Short mmCIF file of C-alpha atoms in Angstrom, two decimals:
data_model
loop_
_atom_site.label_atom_id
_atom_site.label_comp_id
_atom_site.label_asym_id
_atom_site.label_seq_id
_atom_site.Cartn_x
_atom_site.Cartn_y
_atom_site.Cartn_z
CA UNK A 61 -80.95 -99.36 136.86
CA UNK A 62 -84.62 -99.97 136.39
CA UNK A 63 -86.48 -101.12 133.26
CA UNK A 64 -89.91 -100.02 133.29
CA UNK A 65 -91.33 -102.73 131.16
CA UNK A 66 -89.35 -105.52 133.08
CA UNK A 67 -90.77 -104.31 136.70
CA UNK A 68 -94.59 -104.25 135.02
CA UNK A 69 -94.46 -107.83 134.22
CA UNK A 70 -94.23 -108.11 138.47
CA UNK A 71 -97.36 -106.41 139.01
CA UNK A 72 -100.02 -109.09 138.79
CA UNK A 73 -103.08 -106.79 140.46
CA UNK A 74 -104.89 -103.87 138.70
CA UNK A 75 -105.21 -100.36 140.11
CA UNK A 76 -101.99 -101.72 142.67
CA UNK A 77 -99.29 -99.40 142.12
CA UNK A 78 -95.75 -100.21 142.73
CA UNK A 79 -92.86 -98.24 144.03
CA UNK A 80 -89.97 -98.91 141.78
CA UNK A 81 -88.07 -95.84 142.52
CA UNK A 82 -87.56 -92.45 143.77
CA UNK A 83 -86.22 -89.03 142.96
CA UNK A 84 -86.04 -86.19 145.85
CA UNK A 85 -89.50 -86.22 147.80
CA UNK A 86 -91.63 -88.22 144.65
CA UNK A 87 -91.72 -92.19 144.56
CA UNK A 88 -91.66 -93.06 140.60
CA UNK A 89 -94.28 -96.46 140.35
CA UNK A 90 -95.84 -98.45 137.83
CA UNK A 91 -99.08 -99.97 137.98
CA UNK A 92 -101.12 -101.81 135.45
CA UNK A 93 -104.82 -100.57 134.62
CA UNK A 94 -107.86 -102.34 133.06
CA UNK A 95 -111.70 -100.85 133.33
CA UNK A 96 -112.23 -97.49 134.65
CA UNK A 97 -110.91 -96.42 138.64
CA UNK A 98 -112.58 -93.79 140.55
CA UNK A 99 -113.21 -90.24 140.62
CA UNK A 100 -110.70 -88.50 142.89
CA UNK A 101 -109.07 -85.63 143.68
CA UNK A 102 -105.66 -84.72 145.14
CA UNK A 103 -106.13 -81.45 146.95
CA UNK A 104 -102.63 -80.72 146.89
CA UNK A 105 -100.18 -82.67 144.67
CA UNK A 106 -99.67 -83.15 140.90
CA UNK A 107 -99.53 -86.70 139.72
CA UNK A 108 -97.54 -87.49 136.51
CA UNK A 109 -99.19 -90.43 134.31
CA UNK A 110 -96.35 -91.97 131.65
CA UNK A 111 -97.28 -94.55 129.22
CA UNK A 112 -95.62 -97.41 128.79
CA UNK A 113 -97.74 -99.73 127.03
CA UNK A 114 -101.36 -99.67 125.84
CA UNK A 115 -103.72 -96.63 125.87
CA UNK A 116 -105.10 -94.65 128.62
CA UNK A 117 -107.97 -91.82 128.60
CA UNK A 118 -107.92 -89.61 131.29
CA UNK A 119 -110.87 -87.95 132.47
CA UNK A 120 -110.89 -84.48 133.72
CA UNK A 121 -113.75 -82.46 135.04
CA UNK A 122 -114.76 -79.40 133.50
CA UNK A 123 -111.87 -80.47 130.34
CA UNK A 124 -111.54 -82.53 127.80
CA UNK A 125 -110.06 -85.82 128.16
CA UNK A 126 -106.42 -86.86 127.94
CA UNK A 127 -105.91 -89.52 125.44
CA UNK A 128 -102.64 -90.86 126.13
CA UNK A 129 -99.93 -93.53 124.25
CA UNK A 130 -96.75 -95.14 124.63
CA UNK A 131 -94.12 -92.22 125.31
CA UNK A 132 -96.68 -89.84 126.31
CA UNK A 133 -97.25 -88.10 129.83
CA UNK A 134 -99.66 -85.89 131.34
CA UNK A 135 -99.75 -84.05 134.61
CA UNK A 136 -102.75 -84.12 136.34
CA UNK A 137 -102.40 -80.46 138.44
CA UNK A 138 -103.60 -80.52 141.94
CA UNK A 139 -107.51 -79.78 143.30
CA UNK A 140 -108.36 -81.18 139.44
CA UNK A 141 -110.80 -84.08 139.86
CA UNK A 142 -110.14 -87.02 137.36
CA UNK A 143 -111.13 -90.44 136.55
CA UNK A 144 -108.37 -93.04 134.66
CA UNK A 145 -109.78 -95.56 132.69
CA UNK A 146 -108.59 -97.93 130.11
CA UNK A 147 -110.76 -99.53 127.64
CA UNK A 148 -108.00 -102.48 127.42
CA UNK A 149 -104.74 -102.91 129.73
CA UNK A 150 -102.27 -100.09 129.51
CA UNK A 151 -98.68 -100.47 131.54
CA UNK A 152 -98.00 -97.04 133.39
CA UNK A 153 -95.63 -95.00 135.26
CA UNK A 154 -97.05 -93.00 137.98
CA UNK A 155 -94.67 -89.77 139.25
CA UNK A 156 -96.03 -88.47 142.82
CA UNK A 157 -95.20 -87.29 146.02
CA UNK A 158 -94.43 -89.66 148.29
CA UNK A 159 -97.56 -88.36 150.42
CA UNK A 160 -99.90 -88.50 148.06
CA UNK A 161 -102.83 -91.02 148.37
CA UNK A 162 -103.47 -93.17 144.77
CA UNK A 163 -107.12 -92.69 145.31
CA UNK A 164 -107.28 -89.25 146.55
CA UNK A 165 -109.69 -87.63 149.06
CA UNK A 166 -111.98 -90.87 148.27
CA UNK A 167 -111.18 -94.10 150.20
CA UNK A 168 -112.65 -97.03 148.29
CA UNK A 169 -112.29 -100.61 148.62
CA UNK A 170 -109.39 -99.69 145.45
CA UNK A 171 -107.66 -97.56 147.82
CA UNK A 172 -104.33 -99.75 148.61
CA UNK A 173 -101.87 -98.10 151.54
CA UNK A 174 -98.53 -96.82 150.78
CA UNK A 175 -97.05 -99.40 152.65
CA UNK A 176 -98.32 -102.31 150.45
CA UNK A 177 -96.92 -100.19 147.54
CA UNK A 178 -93.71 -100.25 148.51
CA UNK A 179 -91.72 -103.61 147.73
CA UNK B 92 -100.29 -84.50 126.77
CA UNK B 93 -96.83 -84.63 125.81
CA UNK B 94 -94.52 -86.95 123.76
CA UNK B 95 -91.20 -87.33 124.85
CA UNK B 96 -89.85 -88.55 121.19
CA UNK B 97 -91.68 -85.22 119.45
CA UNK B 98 -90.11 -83.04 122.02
CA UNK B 99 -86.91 -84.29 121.27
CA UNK B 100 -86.79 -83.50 117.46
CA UNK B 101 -87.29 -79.81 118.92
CA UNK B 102 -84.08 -80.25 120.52
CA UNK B 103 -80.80 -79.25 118.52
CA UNK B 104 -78.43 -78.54 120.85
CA UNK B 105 -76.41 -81.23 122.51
CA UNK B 106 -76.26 -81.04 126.42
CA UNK B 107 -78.93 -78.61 126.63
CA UNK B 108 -82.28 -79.65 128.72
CA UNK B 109 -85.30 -78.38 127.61
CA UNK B 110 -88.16 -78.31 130.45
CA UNK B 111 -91.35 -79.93 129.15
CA UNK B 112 -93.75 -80.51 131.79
CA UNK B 113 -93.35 -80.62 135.64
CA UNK B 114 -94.44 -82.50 139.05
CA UNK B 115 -95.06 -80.81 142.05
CA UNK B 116 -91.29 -79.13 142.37
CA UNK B 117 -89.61 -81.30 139.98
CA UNK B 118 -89.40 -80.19 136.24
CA UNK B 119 -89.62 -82.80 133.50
CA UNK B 120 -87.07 -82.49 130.49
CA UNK B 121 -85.65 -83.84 127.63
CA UNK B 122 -82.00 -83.44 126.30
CA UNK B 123 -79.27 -84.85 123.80
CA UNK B 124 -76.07 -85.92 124.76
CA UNK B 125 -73.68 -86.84 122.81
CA UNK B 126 -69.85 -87.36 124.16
CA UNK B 127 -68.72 -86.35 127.92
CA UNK B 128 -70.36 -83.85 130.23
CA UNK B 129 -68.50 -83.11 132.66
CA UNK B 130 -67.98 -84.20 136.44
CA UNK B 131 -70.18 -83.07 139.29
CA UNK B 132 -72.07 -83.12 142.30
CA UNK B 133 -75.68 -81.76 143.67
CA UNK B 134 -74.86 -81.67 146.97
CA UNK B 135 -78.76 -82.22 148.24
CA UNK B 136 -80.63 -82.50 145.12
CA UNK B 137 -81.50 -86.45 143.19
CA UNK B 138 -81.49 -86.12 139.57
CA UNK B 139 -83.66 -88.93 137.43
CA UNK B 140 -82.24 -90.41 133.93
CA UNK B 141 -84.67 -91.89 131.67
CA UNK B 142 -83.36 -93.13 128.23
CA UNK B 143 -86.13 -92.40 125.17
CA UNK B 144 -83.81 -93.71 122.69
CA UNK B 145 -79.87 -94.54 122.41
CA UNK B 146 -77.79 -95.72 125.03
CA UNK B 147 -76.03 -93.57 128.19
CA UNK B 148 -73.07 -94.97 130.33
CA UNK B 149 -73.50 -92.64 134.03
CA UNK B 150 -70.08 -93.04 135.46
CA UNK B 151 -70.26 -92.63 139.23
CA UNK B 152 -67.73 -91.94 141.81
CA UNK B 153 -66.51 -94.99 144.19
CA UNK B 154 -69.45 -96.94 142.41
CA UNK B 155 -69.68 -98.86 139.02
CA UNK B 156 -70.87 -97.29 135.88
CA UNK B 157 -74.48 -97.92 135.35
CA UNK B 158 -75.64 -98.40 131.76
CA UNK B 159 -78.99 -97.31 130.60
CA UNK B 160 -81.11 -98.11 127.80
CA UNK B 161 -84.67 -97.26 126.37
CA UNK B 162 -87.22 -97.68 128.30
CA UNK B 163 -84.87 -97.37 131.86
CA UNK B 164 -83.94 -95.19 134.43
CA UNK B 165 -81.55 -94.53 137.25
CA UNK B 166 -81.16 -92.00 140.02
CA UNK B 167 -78.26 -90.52 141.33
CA UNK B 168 -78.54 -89.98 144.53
CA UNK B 169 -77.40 -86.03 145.57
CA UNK B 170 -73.94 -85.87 146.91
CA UNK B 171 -72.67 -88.68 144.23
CA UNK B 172 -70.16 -87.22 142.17
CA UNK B 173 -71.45 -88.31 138.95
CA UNK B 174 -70.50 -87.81 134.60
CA UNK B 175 -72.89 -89.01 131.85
CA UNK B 176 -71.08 -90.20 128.96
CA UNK B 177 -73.24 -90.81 125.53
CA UNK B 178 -70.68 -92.41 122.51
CA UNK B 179 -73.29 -92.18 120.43
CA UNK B 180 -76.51 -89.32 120.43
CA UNK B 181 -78.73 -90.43 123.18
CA UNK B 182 -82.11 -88.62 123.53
CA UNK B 183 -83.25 -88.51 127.44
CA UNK B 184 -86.05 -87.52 129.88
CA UNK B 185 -84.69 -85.92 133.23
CA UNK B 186 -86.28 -85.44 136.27
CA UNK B 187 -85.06 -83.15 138.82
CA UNK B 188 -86.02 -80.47 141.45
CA UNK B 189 -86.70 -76.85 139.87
CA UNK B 190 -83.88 -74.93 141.55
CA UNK B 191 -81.10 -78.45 140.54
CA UNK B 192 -78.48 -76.46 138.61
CA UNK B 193 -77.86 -79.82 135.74
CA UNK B 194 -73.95 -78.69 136.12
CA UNK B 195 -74.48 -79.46 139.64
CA UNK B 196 -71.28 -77.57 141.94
CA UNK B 197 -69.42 -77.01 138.69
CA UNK B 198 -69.96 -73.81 136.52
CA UNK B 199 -68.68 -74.52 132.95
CA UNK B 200 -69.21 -73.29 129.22
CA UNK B 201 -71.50 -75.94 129.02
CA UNK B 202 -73.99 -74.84 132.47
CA UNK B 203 -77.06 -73.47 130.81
CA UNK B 204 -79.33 -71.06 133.19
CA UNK B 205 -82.82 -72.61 133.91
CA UNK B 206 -84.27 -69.83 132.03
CA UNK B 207 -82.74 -70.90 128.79
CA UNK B 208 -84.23 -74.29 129.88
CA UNK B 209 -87.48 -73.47 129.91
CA UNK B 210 -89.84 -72.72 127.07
#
């Protein structure tokens, strides 16, 4: 059993997700966000943004943005480029396959390897 | 954007998922339980429980019963004989691959085809 809430209050960096579980080929994380991240694509994966606490606005190119709350998701399709950002902290779950790279085609000083995401 | 606790008061039907978004090849639903399901197995498929509200028991074969409330989730792994057991009306997000048949190896009165599931 994992609590969402209880495995947040680990997570001491921004923008650092953390594997907290899995389900077939997708790792389930949470990460906490503060500021805005950087524009990225994912060429070919979805990634599934649930909120657990706080607000986050989702930016999406050629769409409106995503305002989400706690209890609400969003799936970001694949080849969509998109930009989190969060005015004040917000506590999420991140649903993804286990391939996918947080920050995309763009490597960044933000990007952080799978390998420091997991444990 | 979707809200797992409005999708729910769409739901009237006990033990009946409803598909309300999807990741890559996982669908996202929501469903009430209420009482015993029934015992079963995916043979190669994980299935995700996530409690919005309420509290489920999972009772798993050869392991303990895991107990789940708002806010947490658990994963049964495929090939674990598994039965979710709600005494009182629990509302819940699953996660599972599109082609996971939620009565697993059993086919029962209660198995509900995907296309009933969705939309």
């Amino acid at each position: 059993m994992t609590n969402f809430a209880a495995e947040l209050e680990h997570v001491t960096d921004y923008w650092t997700p953390r594997v907290v579980g899995e389900v077939n080929d997708q790792y389930v994380k949470v990460a906490k966000l503060k500021g805005e991240f950087v524009w990225h694509t994912h060429e070919n994966e979805d990634e599934l943004f649930l909120i657990v606490y706080g607000t986050l606005v989702i930016q999406l190119e050629h769409r409106e943005d995503v305002v989400l709350t706690p209890g609400e998701f969003f799936t970001v399709p694949k080849g969509v480029r998109h930009n989190p950002v969060a005015a004040e902290e917000v506590g999420i779950v991140l649903i993804e396959t286990k391939t996918t790279l947080h920050t995309g085609d763009i490597v960044t000083d933000r990007s952080v390897p799978i390998d420091r995401q997991v444990g």
